[in-house]
Short mmCIF file of C-alpha atoms in Angstrom, two decimals:
data_model
loop_
_atom_site.label_atom_id
_atom_site.label_comp_id
_atom_site.label_asym_id
_atom_site.label_seq_id
_atom_site.Cartn_x
_atom_site.Cartn_y
_atom_site.Cartn_z
CA THR A 406 0.00 0.00 0.00
CA CYS A 407 1.01 3.54 -0.62
CA ASN A 408 0.39 6.50 1.70
CA PHE A 409 0.20 9.87 0.09
CA THR A 410 0.64 13.12 1.97
CA ALA A 411 -0.35 16.40 0.42
CA SER A 412 0.88 19.80 1.48
CA ILE A 413 -0.32 23.16 0.36
CA ILE A 414 2.07 26.07 0.52
CA VAL A 415 0.53 29.52 0.34
CA GLU A 416 2.70 32.54 -0.17
CA PHE A 417 1.33 35.99 0.58
CA THR A 418 2.86 38.80 -1.39
CA ARG A 419 1.66 41.47 1.06
CA PRO A 420 0.81 41.46 4.77
CA PHE A 421 -2.60 40.24 5.83
CA GLU A 422 -4.89 43.22 6.54
CA LEU A 423 -8.27 43.47 8.19
CA THR A 424 -10.87 45.37 6.26
CA PRO A 425 -11.23 48.79 7.93
CA TYR A 426 -14.36 49.02 10.05
CA SER A 427 -16.45 52.04 9.27
CA CYS A 428 -19.85 53.26 10.38
CA ALA A 429 -22.13 55.47 8.37
CA THR A 430 -23.43 56.75 11.72
CA TYR A 431 -21.64 56.90 15.10
CA GLU A 432 -18.93 54.37 15.95
CA CYS A 433 -18.05 53.47 19.53
CA PRO A 434 -14.26 53.98 19.62
CA GLY A 435 -12.36 50.69 19.66
CA GLU A 436 -15.50 48.54 19.80
CA ARG A 437 -16.50 47.95 16.17
CA LYS A 438 -20.01 48.94 17.18
CA CYS A 439 -22.21 51.33 15.22
CA LEU A 440 -25.03 53.35 16.77
CA PRO A 441 -27.77 55.41 15.14
CA TYR A 442 -27.34 59.13 15.72
CA SER A 443 -30.44 59.10 17.90
CA SER A 444 -28.51 56.96 20.43
CA VAL A 445 -25.94 59.71 20.99
CA CYS A 446 -26.82 62.10 23.83
CA ASP A 447 -29.95 60.15 24.77
CA SER A 448 -28.84 59.63 28.43
CA VAL A 449 -28.34 55.89 27.81
CA GLN A 450 -24.80 54.45 27.78
CA ASP A 451 -24.55 52.36 24.61
CA CYS A 452 -20.73 52.31 24.24
CA SER A 453 -18.70 50.58 26.95
CA SER A 454 -16.47 53.69 27.10
CA ASN A 455 -19.55 55.96 27.51
CA SER A 456 -18.26 57.97 24.53
CA ASP A 457 -21.82 58.28 23.20
CA GLU A 458 -22.76 60.32 26.30
CA GLU A 459 -19.58 61.96 27.64
CA TRP A 460 -19.63 64.98 25.28
CA CYS A 461 -23.31 65.68 25.85
CA THR A 462 -23.16 67.74 29.06
CA PRO A 463 -22.69 70.30 30.43
CA TRP A 464 -23.41 72.66 27.51
CA ARG A 465 -23.97 76.34 28.29
CA ALA A 466 -25.54 78.93 25.99
CA LEU A 467 -23.91 82.29 25.50
CA ASP A 468 -26.09 85.36 25.21
CA SER A 469 -28.69 85.62 22.46
CA GLY A 470 -27.30 86.94 19.18
CA SER A 471 -23.85 85.44 19.73
CA ALA A 472 -21.84 83.23 17.37
CA PHE A 473 -18.23 82.21 16.85
CA CYS A 474 -16.61 83.92 13.91
CA VAL A 475 -13.82 81.74 12.52
CA PRO A 476 -12.61 80.93 9.01
CA THR A 477 -15.00 78.65 7.13
CA GLU A 478 -12.50 75.77 6.95
CA PHE A 479 -13.03 75.29 10.70
CA MET A 480 -16.81 74.85 10.51
CA THR A 481 -19.43 72.54 9.07
CA ASN A 482 -23.02 73.68 8.51
CA TYR A 483 -25.99 71.35 8.95
CA THR A 484 -29.48 72.50 7.99
CA SER A 485 -32.91 71.82 9.51
CA LYS A 486 -31.54 70.97 12.94
CA THR A 487 -32.84 71.45 16.47
CA TYR A 488 -30.79 72.17 19.59
CA THR A 489 -30.76 68.43 20.42
CA ASP A 490 -29.55 67.55 16.90
CA CYS A 491 -26.85 70.21 17.08
CA ARG A 492 -25.65 68.99 20.48
CA ARG A 493 -25.45 65.43 19.08
CA LEU A 494 -23.45 66.61 16.05
CA ALA A 495 -21.02 68.47 18.31
CA ALA A 496 -20.64 65.37 20.50
CA ILE A 497 -20.08 63.13 17.48
CA ASN A 498 -17.39 65.54 16.25
CA THR A 499 -15.89 65.79 19.79
CA THR A 500 -15.92 69.56 19.71
CA SER A 501 -16.67 71.93 22.57
CA VAL A 502 -18.40 74.70 20.60
CA PHE A 503 -21.37 75.07 18.25
CA THR A 504 -23.78 77.79 17.15
CA LEU A 505 -27.44 77.37 16.31
CA ILE A 506 -28.75 80.02 13.91
CA GLY A 507 -32.44 79.37 13.38
CA THR A 508 -32.41 75.78 12.07
CA THR A 509 -28.79 75.85 10.87
CA CYS A 510 -26.31 74.15 13.15
CA VAL A 511 -22.69 75.29 12.81
CA VAL A 512 -20.25 72.80 14.32
CA TYR A 513 -16.67 73.97 14.73
CA SER A 514 -13.71 71.62 14.34
CA SER A 515 -12.12 70.24 17.49
CA SER A 516 -8.83 71.79 16.34
CA ILE A 517 -10.20 75.31 16.88
CA SER A 518 -12.59 74.71 19.79
CA ALA A 519 -9.81 74.80 22.42
CA THR A 520 -8.55 78.09 20.95
CA ILE A 521 -12.05 79.58 21.08
CA LEU A 522 -12.53 78.51 24.72
CA ALA A 523 -9.12 79.92 25.71
CA SER A 524 -9.68 83.33 24.06
CA PRO A 525 -13.41 83.75 23.45
CA THR A 526 -13.31 87.55 23.12
CA GLU A 527 -11.33 87.11 19.89
CA TYR A 528 -13.93 84.83 18.31
CA VAL A 529 -17.37 85.70 19.70
CA CYS A 530 -19.30 88.03 17.40
CA GLY A 531 -22.86 89.20 17.03
CA VAL A 532 -25.14 87.38 14.59
CA GLU A 533 -28.87 88.07 14.66
CA GLY A 534 -30.91 85.01 15.63
CA ALA A 535 -27.83 83.03 16.69
CA MET A 536 -27.09 81.29 19.97
CA ALA A 537 -23.54 80.07 20.56
CA HIS A 538 -22.97 77.14 22.94
CA VAL A 539 -19.87 75.97 24.78
CA ARG A 540 -19.18 72.70 26.59
CA LEU A 541 -17.78 73.63 29.98
CA PRO A 542 -16.69 70.80 32.26
CA ILE A 543 -17.76 71.18 35.90
CA GLY A 544 -15.57 73.78 37.59
CA ALA A 545 -14.16 75.16 34.31
CA THR A 546 -14.03 78.89 33.79
CA PHE A 547 -14.91 80.82 30.67
CA SER A 548 -13.10 84.12 30.26
CA LEU A 549 -16.00 85.99 28.68
CA CYS A 550 -18.72 87.54 30.83
CA THR A 551 -22.11 86.49 29.49
CA SER A 552 -25.44 86.92 31.21
CA SER A 553 -26.50 83.39 30.31
CA ILE A 554 -23.41 81.72 31.77
CA GLU A 555 -22.34 83.98 34.64
CA CYS A 556 -25.78 85.11 35.78
CA ASN A 557 -27.77 82.01 34.79
CA GLY A 558 -29.99 84.11 32.54
CA ASN A 559 -31.37 85.94 35.60
CA GLY A 560 -29.30 89.09 35.36
CA ALA A 561 -26.84 91.17 33.35
CA ALA A 562 -23.13 90.35 33.44
CA THR A 563 -20.41 92.96 33.47
CA SER A 564 -16.66 92.48 33.44
CA ASN A 565 -14.68 93.73 36.39
CA THR A 566 -11.32 94.13 34.66
CA SER A 567 -9.43 95.16 37.81
CA ALA A 568 -10.40 91.93 39.59
CA GLY A 569 -10.52 89.84 36.40
CA ALA A 570 -13.95 88.54 37.28
CA CYS A 571 -17.54 88.92 36.17
CA THR A 572 -20.23 90.51 38.28
CA CYS A 573 -23.99 90.19 37.93
CA THR A 574 -26.77 92.67 38.33
CA CYS A 575 -29.74 90.42 39.04
CA ILE A 576 -33.23 90.98 37.70
CA SER A 577 -36.10 91.51 40.11
CA GLY A 578 -36.78 88.41 42.18
CA TYR A 579 -33.21 87.01 42.08
CA THR A 580 -30.16 87.61 44.23
CA GLY A 581 -26.72 86.13 44.86
CA ALA A 582 -23.35 86.39 43.10
CA THR A 583 -24.66 84.40 40.10
CA CYS A 584 -28.37 85.31 40.41
CA THR A 585 -29.39 81.80 41.42
CA CYS A 586 -31.16 82.61 44.66
CA LEU A 587 -34.87 83.17 44.16
CA LEU A 588 -36.29 85.75 46.51
CA TYR A 589 -39.42 84.58 48.24
CA THR A 590 -42.21 87.00 48.99
CA SER A 591 -45.01 85.88 51.20
CA PRO A 592 -48.49 86.12 49.76
CA SER A 593 -50.66 88.92 51.02
CA PRO A 594 -53.19 87.89 53.66
CA ARG A 595 -56.66 87.10 52.35
CA ASP A 596 -59.51 89.36 53.12
CA SER A 597 -61.93 87.69 55.48
#
């Protein structure tokens, strides 16, 4: 009897490569997991790294009529968007600044967002109907006095250049350094 042994020799002319993994929507970093955009900033952790939620808060609005004026190569415009959509797009692009002008969302590249946050007075400009937003981590400071951020929308902010701080003049009914304390007035006694 004869025993035959067969061998196959395969020679690769280039290194073995995995096909790149790509999502048409949002990809959880390092997980090969795609999520629909609606799963980003929905308060539900879908990625093990929590990357789908970590850029979603805390966002703060600047004063009404404010935008960031930067060269167009640093921004992407999206039309027919709501505040929630715009916040998701900023989170997906891992940027800390966006502007909503009516239903147009302007998302700024992450390469310029740190520059804007460090020197906002150089980039904030007035645009009718606009509302600029910044992502400020807890305890972070923003070196531009805005009524929305410094005074929680309950007063007018002014810059105290000698002290390098912002001060608030609270509207009626509010008090405190940042206009967060609501004054309580007791109701008038009823006529009997």
